PDB file of C-alpha atoms in Angstrom:
ATOM      1  CA  UNK A1282     -65.807  33.070 158.502  1.00 51.00           C
ATOM      2  CA  UNK A1283     -66.981  31.170 161.696  1.00 55.00           C
ATOM      3  CA  UNK A1284     -70.266  31.533 163.701  1.00 53.00           C
ATOM      4  CA  UNK A1285     -68.184  34.089 165.809  1.00 52.00           C
ATOM      5  CA  UNK A1286     -67.076  35.883 163.025  1.00 52.00           C
ATOM      6  CA  UNK A1287     -71.084  36.204 161.673  1.00 49.00           C
ATOM      7  CA  UNK A1288     -72.182  36.995 164.845  1.00 46.00           C
ATOM      8  CA  UNK A1289     -69.701  40.130 164.969  1.00 53.00           C
ATOM      9  CA  UNK A1290     -70.775  40.989 161.541  1.00 49.00           C
ATOM     10  CA  UNK A1291     -74.458  41.218 162.711  1.00 49.00           C
ATOM     11  CA  UNK A1292     -74.097  42.860 165.385  1.00 50.00           C
ATOM     12  CA  UNK A1293     -71.910  45.836 163.595  1.00 55.00           C
ATOM     13  CA  UNK A1294     -74.772  46.063 161.387  1.00 51.00           C
ATOM     14  CA  UNK A1295     -77.302  46.373 163.906  1.00 52.00           C
ATOM     15  CA  UNK A1296     -74.972  49.061 165.778  1.00 55.00           C
ATOM     16  CA  UNK A1297     -74.728  51.612 162.748  1.00 61.00           C
ATOM     17  CA  UNK A1298     -78.567  50.982 162.106  1.00 59.00           C
ATOM     18  CA  UNK A1299     -79.139  53.661 164.820  1.00 61.00           C
ATOM     19  CA  UNK A1300     -76.124  55.856 163.518  1.00 52.00           C
ATOM     20  CA  UNK A1301     -77.725  55.914 160.239  1.00 54.00           C
ATOM     21  CA  UNK A1302     -81.170  56.660 161.655  1.00 56.00           C
ATOM     22  CA  UNK A1303     -79.778  59.795 164.007  1.00 54.00           C
ATOM     23  CA  UNK A1304     -77.306  60.786 160.871  1.00 52.00           C
ATOM     24  CA  UNK A1305     -80.826  61.006 158.529  1.00 50.00           C
ATOM     25  CA  UNK A1306     -82.679  62.921 161.302  1.00 53.00           C
ATOM     26  CA  UNK A1307     -79.734  65.476 161.525  1.00 51.00           C
ATOM     27  CA  UNK A1308     -79.955  66.367 158.121  1.00 47.00           C
ATOM     28  CA  UNK A1309     -83.611  66.300 157.880  1.00 50.00           C
ATOM     29  CA  UNK A1310     -83.389  68.728 160.723  1.00 44.00           C
ATOM     30  CA  UNK A1311     -80.787  70.740 159.133  1.00 47.00           C
ATOM     31  CA  UNK A1312     -82.866  70.694 156.029  1.00 47.00           C
ATOM     32  CA  UNK A1313     -86.056  71.564 158.058  1.00 41.00           C
ATOM     33  CA  UNK A1314     -83.814  74.684 159.647  1.00 43.00           C
ATOM     34  CA  UNK A1315     -82.383  75.834 156.380  1.00 45.00           C
ATOM     35  CA  UNK A1316     -85.881  75.874 154.987  1.00 45.00           C
ATOM     36  CA  UNK A1317     -87.197  77.882 158.177  1.00 46.00           C
ATOM     37  CA  UNK A1318     -84.466  80.354 157.482  1.00 49.00           C
ATOM     38  CA  UNK A1319     -85.017  80.635 154.142  1.00 46.00           C
ATOM     39  CA  UNK A1320     -88.877  81.415 154.683  1.00 53.00           C
ATOM     40  CA  UNK A1321     -88.126  83.878 157.579  1.00 62.00           C
ATOM     41  CA  UNK A1322     -85.790  85.787 154.968  1.00 58.00           C
ATOM     42  CA  UNK A1323     -88.861  85.887 152.370  1.00 52.00           C
ATOM     43  CA  UNK A1324     -91.450  86.689 155.229  1.00 76.00           C
ATOM     44  CA  UNK A1325     -89.162  89.527 156.185  1.00 84.00           C
ATOM     45  CA  UNK A1326     -88.434  90.971 152.430  1.00 83.00           C
ATOM     46  CA  UNK A1327     -92.615  90.813 151.981  1.00 86.00           C
ATOM     47  CA  UNK A1328     -93.045  92.552 155.181  1.00 91.00           C
ATOM     48  CA  UNK A1329     -90.639  94.942 154.542  1.00 89.00           C
ATOM     49  CA  UNK A1330     -91.211  95.745 151.048  1.00 92.00           C
ATOM     50  CA  UNK A1331     -95.631  96.181 152.073  1.00 93.00           C
ATOM     51  CA  UNK A1332     -94.259  98.703 154.523  1.00 93.00           C
ATOM     52  CA  UNK A1333     -92.316 100.508 152.261  1.00 95.00           C
ATOM     53  CA  UNK A1334     -94.905 100.460 149.353  1.00 96.00           C
ATOM     54  CA  UNK A1335     -97.888 101.723 151.984  1.00 95.00           C
ATOM     55  CA  UNK A1336     -95.532 104.491 153.298  1.00 96.00           C
ATOM     56  CA  UNK A1337     -94.657 105.685 149.863  1.00 97.00           C
ATOM     57  CA  UNK A1338     -98.024 105.906 148.256  1.00 97.00           C
ATOM     58  CA  UNK A1339     -99.044 108.983 149.994  1.00 97.00           C
ATOM     59  CA  UNK A1340     -95.855 110.630 149.416  1.00 98.00           C
ATOM     60  CA  UNK A1341     -95.632 109.884 145.915  1.00 98.00           C
ATOM     61  CA  UNK A1342     -99.197 111.082 145.698  1.00 98.00           C
ATOM     62  CA  UNK A1343     -98.451 114.449 147.450  1.00 98.00           C
ATOM     63  CA  UNK A1344     -95.433 114.814 144.874  1.00 98.00           C
ATOM     64  CA  UNK A1345     -97.526 114.204 141.652  1.00 98.00           C
ATOM     65  CA  UNK A1346    -100.296 116.582 143.007  1.00 98.00           C
ATOM     66  CA  UNK A1347     -98.020 119.075 143.779  1.00 98.00           C
ATOM     67  CA  UNK A1348     -95.978 119.016 140.511  1.00 98.00           C
ATOM     68  CA  UNK A1349     -99.450 118.631 138.754  1.00 98.00           C
ATOM     69  CA  UNK A1350    -100.488 121.886 140.110  1.00 98.00           C
ATOM     70  CA  UNK A1351     -97.253 123.129 139.163  1.00 97.00           C
ATOM     71  CA  UNK A1352     -97.809 122.305 135.344  1.00 97.00           C
ATOM     72  CA  UNK A1353    -101.294 124.425 135.674  1.00 97.00           C
ATOM     73  CA  UNK A1354     -99.883 127.530 136.964  1.00 97.00           C
ATOM     74  CA  UNK A1355     -97.196 127.328 134.172  1.00 96.00           C
ATOM     75  CA  UNK A1356    -100.170 126.682 131.514  1.00 95.00           C
ATOM     76  CA  UNK A1357     -98.639 123.698 130.748  1.00 94.00           C
ATOM     77  CA  UNK A1358    -101.181 121.251 132.227  1.00 94.00           C
ATOM     78  CA  UNK A1359    -103.389 119.336 129.358  1.00 86.00           C
ATOM     79  CA  UNK A1360    -107.042 119.932 129.731  1.00 76.00           C
ATOM     80  CA  UNK A1361    -108.605 116.188 129.458  1.00 74.00           C
ATOM     81  CA  UNK A1362    -109.528 114.144 132.241  1.00 87.00           C
ATOM     82  CA  UNK A1363    -106.409 114.913 134.895  1.00 93.00           C
ATOM     83  CA  UNK A1364    -107.885 113.227 137.254  1.00 93.00           C
ATOM     84  CA  UNK A1365    -107.425 110.066 135.152  1.00 95.00           C
ATOM     85  CA  UNK A1366    -103.544 111.597 134.113  1.00 96.00           C
ATOM     86  CA  UNK A1367    -102.602 112.024 138.454  1.00 97.00           C
ATOM     87  CA  UNK A1368    -103.499 108.598 138.395  1.00 97.00           C
ATOM     88  CA  UNK A1369    -101.305 107.163 135.885  1.00 97.00           C
ATOM     89  CA  UNK A1370     -98.518 109.074 137.261  1.00 97.00           C
ATOM     90  CA  UNK A1371     -98.679 107.908 140.645  1.00 98.00           C
ATOM     91  CA  UNK A1372     -99.117 104.311 139.204  1.00 98.00           C
ATOM     92  CA  UNK A1373     -95.577 105.092 137.013  1.00 98.00           C
ATOM     93  CA  UNK A1374     -93.805 105.893 140.227  1.00 98.00           C
ATOM     94  CA  UNK A1375     -95.307 103.114 142.352  1.00 97.00           C
ATOM     95  CA  UNK A1376     -94.133 100.527 139.373  1.00 97.00           C
ATOM     96  CA  UNK A1377     -90.742 101.804 139.725  1.00 97.00           C
ATOM     97  CA  UNK A1378     -91.137 101.577 143.291  1.00 96.00           C
ATOM     98  CA  UNK A1379     -92.489  98.188 143.232  1.00 96.00           C
ATOM     99  CA  UNK A1380     -89.517  97.073 140.934  1.00 95.00           C
ATOM    100  CA  UNK A1381     -86.694  98.480 142.975  1.00 94.00           C
ATOM    101  CA  UNK A1382     -87.323  95.312 145.545  1.00 92.00           C
ATOM    102  CA  UNK A1383     -85.691  92.760 143.768  1.00 86.00           C
ATOM    103  CA  UNK A1384     -86.108  89.881 146.361  1.00 86.00           C
ATOM    104  CA  UNK A1385     -89.757  89.778 145.677  1.00 92.00           C
ATOM    105  CA  UNK A1386     -92.323  90.381 142.805  1.00 93.00           C
ATOM    106  CA  UNK A1387     -94.131  93.123 143.923  1.00 95.00           C
ATOM    107  CA  UNK A1388     -97.236  95.135 142.489  1.00 96.00           C
ATOM    108  CA  UNK A1389     -99.725  97.819 143.590  1.00 97.00           C
ATOM    109  CA  UNK A1390    -102.502  98.737 141.210  1.00 98.00           C
ATOM    110  CA  UNK A1391    -103.920 102.109 141.698  1.00 98.00           C
ATOM    111  CA  UNK A1392    -107.573 101.624 141.409  1.00 98.00           C
ATOM    112  CA  UNK A1393    -108.967 105.435 142.014  1.00 97.00           C
ATOM    113  CA  UNK A1394    -107.254 109.016 143.281  1.00 97.00           C
ATOM    114  CA  UNK A1395    -110.869 110.343 144.212  1.00 96.00           C
ATOM    115  CA  UNK A1396    -111.911 113.165 146.446  1.00 95.00           C
ATOM    116  CA  UNK A1397    -113.398 112.513 150.059  1.00 96.00           C
ATOM    117  CA  UNK A1398    -116.297 113.942 152.353  1.00 96.00           C
ATOM    118  CA  UNK A1399    -113.443 116.275 153.372  1.00 98.00           C
ATOM    119  CA  UNK A1400    -112.066 118.602 150.559  1.00 98.00           C
ATOM    120  CA  UNK A1401    -108.801 119.148 152.209  1.00 98.00           C
ATOM    121  CA  UNK A1402    -107.706 115.621 151.607  1.00 98.00           C
ATOM    122  CA  UNK A1403    -107.581 113.210 148.710  1.00 98.00           C
ATOM    123  CA  UNK A1404    -108.296 109.313 148.720  1.00 97.00           C
ATOM    124  CA  UNK A1405    -105.402 106.632 146.786  1.00 98.00           C
ATOM    125  CA  UNK A1406    -106.984 103.480 146.589  1.00 98.00           C
ATOM    126  CA  UNK A1407    -105.036 100.627 145.642  1.00 98.00           C
ATOM    127  CA  UNK A1408    -104.099  96.837 145.425  1.00 98.00           C
ATOM    128  CA  UNK A1409    -101.008  95.488 146.568  1.00 96.00           C
ATOM    129  CA  UNK A1410     -99.920  92.024 145.932  1.00 96.00           C
ATOM    130  CA  UNK A1411     -96.356  90.728 146.808  1.00 94.00           C
ATOM    131  CA  UNK A1412     -95.045  87.045 146.035  1.00 92.00           C
ATOM    132  CA  UNK A1413     -91.476  85.328 147.560  1.00 90.00           C
ATOM    133  CA  UNK A1414     -91.304  81.886 147.168  1.00 85.00           C
ATOM    134  CA  UNK A1415     -94.246  80.377 148.399  1.00 88.00           C
ATOM    135  CA  UNK A1416     -95.405  83.339 150.915  1.00 88.00           C
ATOM    136  CA  UNK A1417     -98.130  85.600 149.210  1.00 90.00           C
ATOM    137  CA  UNK A1418     -99.228  89.048 150.643  1.00 91.00           C
ATOM    138  CA  UNK A1419    -102.543  90.674 148.966  1.00 93.00           C
ATOM    139  CA  UNK A1420    -104.541  93.743 150.647  1.00 94.00           C
ATOM    140  CA  UNK A1421    -106.352  96.645 149.417  1.00 97.00           C
ATOM    141  CA  UNK A1422    -104.696 100.028 150.593  1.00 95.00           C
ATOM    142  CA  UNK A1423    -106.834 103.173 151.013  1.00 96.00           C
ATOM    143  CA  UNK A1424    -104.817 106.118 152.027  1.00 96.00           C
ATOM    144  CA  UNK A1425    -105.578 109.932 152.253  1.00 97.00           C
ATOM    145  CA  UNK A1426    -103.450 112.909 151.555  1.00 98.00           C
ATOM    146  CA  UNK A1427    -103.858 116.322 152.592  1.00 98.00           C
ATOM    147  CA  UNK A1428    -104.000 118.964 149.609  1.00 98.00           C
ATOM    148  CA  UNK A1429    -102.986 121.419 152.885  1.00 98.00           C
ATOM    149  CA  UNK A1430     -99.974 122.932 151.460  1.00 98.00           C
ATOM    150  CA  UNK A1431    -100.375 122.542 148.044  1.00 98.00           C
ATOM    151  CA  UNK A1432    -100.736 125.311 145.334  1.00 98.00           C
ATOM    152  CA  UNK A1433    -104.529 126.168 144.277  1.00 98.00           C
ATOM    153  CA  UNK A1434    -104.591 125.520 140.669  1.00 98.00           C
ATOM    154  CA  UNK A1435    -108.030 127.014 139.777  1.00 98.00           C
ATOM    155  CA  UNK A1436    -107.241 130.730 138.998  1.00 98.00           C
ATOM    156  CA  UNK A1437    -104.755 129.843 136.491  1.00 98.00           C
ATOM    157  CA  UNK A1438    -106.892 127.331 134.878  1.00 97.00           C
ATOM    158  CA  UNK A1439    -109.805 129.976 134.852  1.00 97.00           C
ATOM    159  CA  UNK A1440    -107.786 132.967 133.758  1.00 98.00           C
ATOM    160  CA  UNK A1441    -104.649 131.602 132.045  1.00 96.00           C
ATOM    161  CA  UNK A1442    -100.766 133.145 133.583  1.00 95.00           C
ATOM    162  CA  UNK A1443    -100.728 135.163 136.553  1.00 98.00           C
ATOM    163  CA  UNK A1444     -98.335 137.103 138.890  1.00 98.00           C
ATOM    164  CA  UNK A1445     -97.573 135.663 141.960  1.00 98.00           C
ATOM    165  CA  UNK A1446     -95.241 135.359 145.024  1.00 97.00           C
ATOM    166  CA  UNK A1447     -94.662 132.049 146.957  1.00 97.00           C
ATOM    167  CA  UNK A1448     -97.690 132.668 148.767  1.00 97.00           C
ATOM    168  CA  UNK A1449    -100.023 135.647 146.820  1.00 98.00           C
ATOM    169  CA  UNK A1450    -101.573 135.689 143.720  1.00 98.00           C
ATOM    170  CA  UNK A1451    -101.891 139.082 142.014  1.00 98.00           C
ATOM    171  CA  UNK A1452    -104.567 139.119 139.383  1.00 98.00           C
ATOM    172  CA  UNK A1453    -103.631 142.439 137.740  1.00 98.00           C
ATOM    173  CA  UNK A1454    -106.214 143.052 134.855  1.00 97.00           C
ATOM    174  CA  UNK A1455    -107.114 139.686 134.176  1.00 98.00           C
ATOM    175  CA  UNK A1456    -110.084 138.859 136.813  1.00 98.00           C
ATOM    176  CA  UNK A1457    -111.656 142.219 136.069  1.00 98.00           C
ATOM    177  CA  UNK A1458    -111.503 141.328 132.044  1.00 98.00           C
ATOM    178  CA  UNK A1459    -112.984 138.172 133.116  1.00 98.00           C
ATOM    179  CA  UNK A1460    -115.849 139.717 134.999  1.00 98.00           C
ATOM    180  CA  UNK A1461    -116.731 142.325 132.259  1.00 97.00           C
ATOM    181  CA  UNK A1462    -116.582 139.720 129.768  1.00 96.00           C
ATOM    182  CA  UNK A1463    -119.400 137.940 131.573  1.00 94.00           C
ATOM    183  CA  UNK A1464    -121.544 140.781 131.150  1.00 95.00           C
ATOM    184  CA  UNK A1465    -120.404 141.874 135.065  1.00 95.00           C
ATOM    185  CA  UNK A1466    -118.868 145.058 136.367  1.00 96.00           C
ATOM    186  CA  UNK A1467    -115.392 143.735 137.266  1.00 97.00           C
ATOM    187  CA  UNK A1468    -113.867 147.215 138.037  1.00 96.00           C
ATOM    188  CA  UNK A1469    -113.955 146.406 141.928  1.00 97.00           C
ATOM    189  CA  UNK A1470    -111.095 143.356 141.102  1.00 98.00           C
ATOM    190  CA  UNK A1471    -108.476 145.291 138.643  1.00 97.00           C
ATOM    191  CA  UNK A1472    -105.311 144.529 140.920  1.00 98.00           C
ATOM    192  CA  UNK A1473    -107.108 142.195 143.124  1.00 98.00           C
ATOM    193  CA  UNK A1474    -104.932 139.547 145.305  1.00 98.00           C
ATOM    194  CA  UNK A1475    -105.822 136.189 146.560  1.00 98.00           C
ATOM    195  CA  UNK A1476    -104.281 133.499 147.991  1.00 98.00           C
ATOM    196  CA  UNK A1477    -101.762 130.849 146.079  1.00 98.00           C
ATOM    197  CA  UNK A1478    -101.530 128.050 148.981  1.00 98.00           C
ATOM    198  CA  UNK A1479    -104.294 126.029 150.187  1.00 98.00           C
ATOM    199  CA  UNK A1480    -104.172 126.352 153.928  1.00 98.00           C
ATOM    200  CA  UNK A1481    -107.057 125.095 156.007  1.00 98.00           C
ATOM    201  CA  UNK A1482    -108.775 127.472 158.176  1.00 98.00           C
ATOM    202  CA  UNK A1483    -108.537 126.700 161.949  1.00 97.00           C
ATOM    203  CA  UNK A1484    -112.036 128.539 163.183  1.00 96.00           C
ATOM    204  CA  UNK A1485    -114.428 125.684 163.897  1.00 94.00           C
ATOM    205  CA  UNK A1486    -117.388 126.334 163.325  1.00 96.00           C
ATOM    206  CA  UNK A1487    -117.312 128.899 160.777  1.00 97.00           C
ATOM    207  CA  UNK A1488    -120.161 131.385 162.116  1.00 97.00           C
ATOM    208  CA  UNK A1489    -117.216 131.955 164.997  1.00 97.00           C
ATOM    209  CA  UNK A1490    -115.256 133.895 162.484  1.00 98.00           C
ATOM    210  CA  UNK A1491    -116.832 137.369 163.008  1.00 97.00           C
ATOM    211  CA  UNK A1492    -114.552 140.443 161.801  1.00 97.00           C
ATOM    212  CA  UNK A1493    -111.413 139.788 163.765  1.00 97.00           C
ATOM    213  CA  UNK A1494    -111.691 135.719 162.405  1.00 98.00           C
ATOM    214  CA  UNK A1495    -112.390 136.963 159.000  1.00 98.00           C
ATOM    215  CA  UNK A1496    -109.812 139.424 158.943  1.00 98.00           C
ATOM    216  CA  UNK A1497    -106.985 136.665 159.963  1.00 98.00           C
ATOM    217  CA  UNK A1498    -108.734 134.619 157.095  1.00 98.00           C
ATOM    218  CA  UNK A1499    -107.740 137.183 154.713  1.00 98.00           C
ATOM    219  CA  UNK A1500    -104.165 137.735 156.291  1.00 98.00           C
ATOM    220  CA  UNK A1501    -103.138 133.928 155.967  1.00 98.00           C
ATOM    221  CA  UNK A1502    -105.152 133.312 152.669  1.00 98.00           C
ATOM    222  CA  UNK A1503    -107.181 130.500 154.415  1.00 98.00           C
ATOM    223  CA  UNK A1504    -109.665 127.919 152.927  1.00 98.00           C
ATOM    224  CA  UNK A1505    -112.906 126.684 153.985  1.00 98.00           C
ATOM    225  CA  UNK A1506    -115.390 123.536 153.168  1.00 98.00           C
ATOM    226  CA  UNK A1507    -117.688 125.018 150.695  1.00 97.00           C
ATOM    227  CA  UNK A1508    -120.813 122.879 148.749  1.00 95.00           C
ATOM    228  CA  UNK A1509    -120.837 125.284 146.081  1.00 96.00           C
ATOM    229  CA  UNK A1510    -116.825 125.443 145.630  1.00 97.00           C
ATOM    230  CA  UNK A1511    -114.721 122.742 143.855  1.00 97.00           C
ATOM    231  CA  UNK A1512    -112.436 119.887 145.185  1.00 97.00           C
ATOM    232  CA  UNK A1513    -108.709 119.862 144.540  1.00 98.00           C
ATOM    233  CA  UNK A1514    -109.095 117.692 141.991  1.00 97.00           C
ATOM    234  CA  UNK A1515    -111.566 119.458 139.921  1.00 96.00           C
ATOM    235  CA  UNK A1516    -109.657 122.799 140.172  1.00 97.00           C
ATOM    236  CA  UNK A1517    -106.800 120.816 138.679  1.00 97.00           C
ATOM    237  CA  UNK A1518    -109.421 120.311 135.841  1.00 95.00           C
ATOM    238  CA  UNK A1519    -110.433 124.262 136.105  1.00 95.00           C
ATOM    239  CA  UNK A1520    -113.824 122.879 137.212  1.00 94.00           C
ATOM    240  CA  UNK A1521    -115.416 126.299 139.346  1.00 93.00           C
ATOM    241  CA  UNK A1522    -117.937 123.876 141.096  1.00 91.00           C
ATOM    242  CA  UNK A1523    -118.587 120.349 141.198  1.00 93.00           C
ATOM    243  CA  UNK A1524    -120.997 117.887 142.728  1.00 93.00           C
ATOM    244  CA  UNK A1525    -118.138 116.595 145.173  1.00 93.00           C
ATOM    245  CA  UNK A1526    -117.454 118.802 148.629  1.00 96.00           C
ATOM    246  CA  UNK A1527    -115.150 121.834 147.705  1.00 97.00           C
ATOM    247  CA  UNK A1528    -113.232 124.913 148.708  1.00 98.00           C
ATOM    248  CA  UNK A1529    -113.655 128.288 148.847  1.00 98.00           C
ATOM    249  CA  UNK A1530    -111.777 131.461 149.626  1.00 98.00           C
ATOM    250  CA  UNK A1531    -111.634 134.898 149.746  1.00 98.00           C
ATOM    251  CA  UNK A1532    -110.313 137.190 146.651  1.00 98.00           C
ATOM    252  CA  UNK A1533    -109.511 140.797 147.747  1.00 98.00           C
ATOM    253  CA  UNK A1534    -111.068 143.469 145.568  1.00 98.00           C
ATOM    254  CA  UNK A1535    -109.037 147.271 145.229  1.00 94.00           C
ATOM    255  CA  UNK A1536    -111.685 149.244 145.378  1.00 92.00           C
ATOM    256  CA  UNK A1537    -114.953 149.977 147.473  1.00 91.00           C
ATOM    257  CA  UNK A1538    -117.655 150.553 145.146  1.00 90.00           C
ATOM    258  CA  UNK A1539    -120.608 149.798 147.515  1.00 86.00           C
ATOM    259  CA  UNK A1540    -121.735 146.545 145.898  1.00 94.00           C
ATOM    260  CA  UNK A1541    -119.776 144.604 143.446  1.00 97.00           C
ATOM    261  CA  UNK A1542    -119.764 140.858 142.711  1.00 98.00           C
ATOM    262  CA  UNK A1543    -119.269 138.696 146.093  1.00 98.00           C
ATOM    263  CA  UNK A1544    -115.354 138.402 147.098  1.00 98.00           C
ATOM    264  CA  UNK A1545    -115.742 134.191 147.108  1.00 98.00           C
ATOM    265  CA  UNK A1546    -113.356 132.675 144.478  1.00 98.00           C
ATOM    266  CA  UNK A1547    -116.360 129.958 143.181  1.00 97.00           C
ATOM    267  CA  UNK A1548    -118.672 133.097 142.675  1.00 97.00           C
ATOM    268  CA  UNK A1549    -116.174 135.316 141.073  1.00 98.00           C
ATOM    269  CA  UNK A1550    -115.587 132.334 138.505  1.00 97.00           C
ATOM    270  CA  UNK A1551    -118.616 131.063 138.487  1.00 94.00           C
ATOM    271  CA  UNK A1552    -121.962 132.415 139.694  1.00 89.00           C
ATOM    272  CA  UNK A1553    -121.082 136.110 140.056  1.00 92.00           C
ATOM    273  CA  UNK A1554    -123.803 137.441 142.256  1.00 96.00           C
ATOM    274  CA  UNK A1555    -123.863 140.791 144.107  1.00 97.00           C
ATOM    275  CA  UNK A1556    -122.730 141.474 147.489  1.00 97.00           C
ATOM    276  CA  UNK A1557    -122.394 144.442 149.863  1.00 96.00           C
ATOM    277  CA  UNK A1558    -119.039 146.122 150.771  1.00 96.00           C
ATOM    278  CA  UNK A1559    -117.573 145.366 153.872  1.00 97.00           C
ATOM    279  CA  UNK A1560    -114.634 147.194 155.809  1.00 96.00           C
ATOM    280  CA  UNK A1561    -112.750 144.002 158.018  1.00 97.00           C
ATOM    281  CA  UNK A1562    -110.010 146.280 159.579  1.00 96.00           C
ATOM    282  CA  UNK A1563    -109.002 148.169 156.272  1.00 95.00           C
ATOM    283  CA  UNK A1564    -109.862 145.169 154.044  1.00 97.00           C
ATOM    284  CA  UNK A1565    -112.669 146.010 151.470  1.00 97.00           C
ATOM    285  CA  UNK A1566    -114.433 142.765 150.752  1.00 98.00           C
ATOM    286  CA  UNK A1567    -117.910 142.152 149.452  1.00 98.00           C
ATOM    287  CA  UNK A1568    -120.476 139.380 151.058  1.00 98.00           C
ATOM    288  CA  UNK A1569    -123.988 138.215 150.223  1.00 97.00           C
ATOM    289  CA  UNK A1570    -126.352 137.407 153.416  1.00 97.00           C
ATOM    290  CA  UNK A1571    -125.560 134.414 152.760  1.00 97.00           C
ATOM    291  CA  UNK A1572    -121.593 134.572 153.440  1.00 98.00           C
ATOM    292  CA  UNK A1573    -122.178 136.979 156.001  1.00 98.00           C
ATOM    293  CA  UNK A1574    -123.981 134.487 158.165  1.00 97.00           C
ATOM    294  CA  UNK A1575    -121.659 131.832 157.390  1.00 98.00           C
ATOM    295  CA  UNK A1576    -118.398 133.712 158.539  1.00 98.00           C
ATOM    296  CA  UNK A1577    -120.537 135.353 161.212  1.00 97.00           C
ATOM    297  CA  UNK A1578    -120.232 138.947 160.282  1.00 96.00           C
ATOM    298  CA  UNK A1579    -123.299 141.518 160.291  1.00 88.00           C
ATOM    299  CA  UNK A1580    -124.142 144.454 157.384  1.00 81.00           C
ATOM    300  CA  UNK A1581    -122.393 147.521 158.576  1.00 67.00           C
TER     301      UNK A1581
END
């Protein structure tokens, strides 16, 4: 090869070097773009799973509470540690939800299901962890679930099987016999009635009730905040009072006897002190001085 040939070969090699470099850069950019697309897809999967689990925790909890209350009403609910049973049932369903997200490794540990300072709410605390590739997401979830609209399990836990409609409990002889067995005359509560479904009373403050408000509460079966009543989870456990902020409602007797046990559920199921008969637009209820003050009614 003459000098001209060497020069041409060298020039060709020099011309190829930029081409090789540019090709390598294009390939590298393509790989980076592919990696970025993959990371975006994984990130979207993680975000989607997180939103799905967040949205479903309160739905699952509400379903579990409703079904567990149904077992209490039917007499099939175990009596031991119902609070933990609810947590385990919520956990089981959330585990199934997490497994349904196949593109990520998701887990949500339910740490507790507890009452709150608002007795119409139950709080679920959990820890959510999701991994996909190099992407990790961890957060502590705290969601509140309303018990407004759920059935009240307490009368059934205390008295056993009771007749009921979709909205009302028919106590028959059960409540009167329960009171008699406690050494209290239960004659006024033969064929008593009470609400089945928890509904939050709209009257605030409670002293604004007066006879008209109490009448509306009786007709609608409203529930009220009470430090002496039991919270929803304790009601599931059959506790008639508890250290948490609780609930109370009116149980309506069938007879007017002048005096009888106060017509508040936690009084009838637990403390059993006497109140004075009041005629509330045709309904007879018995209230003590404290509950009269609470609901803004006076002795007649």
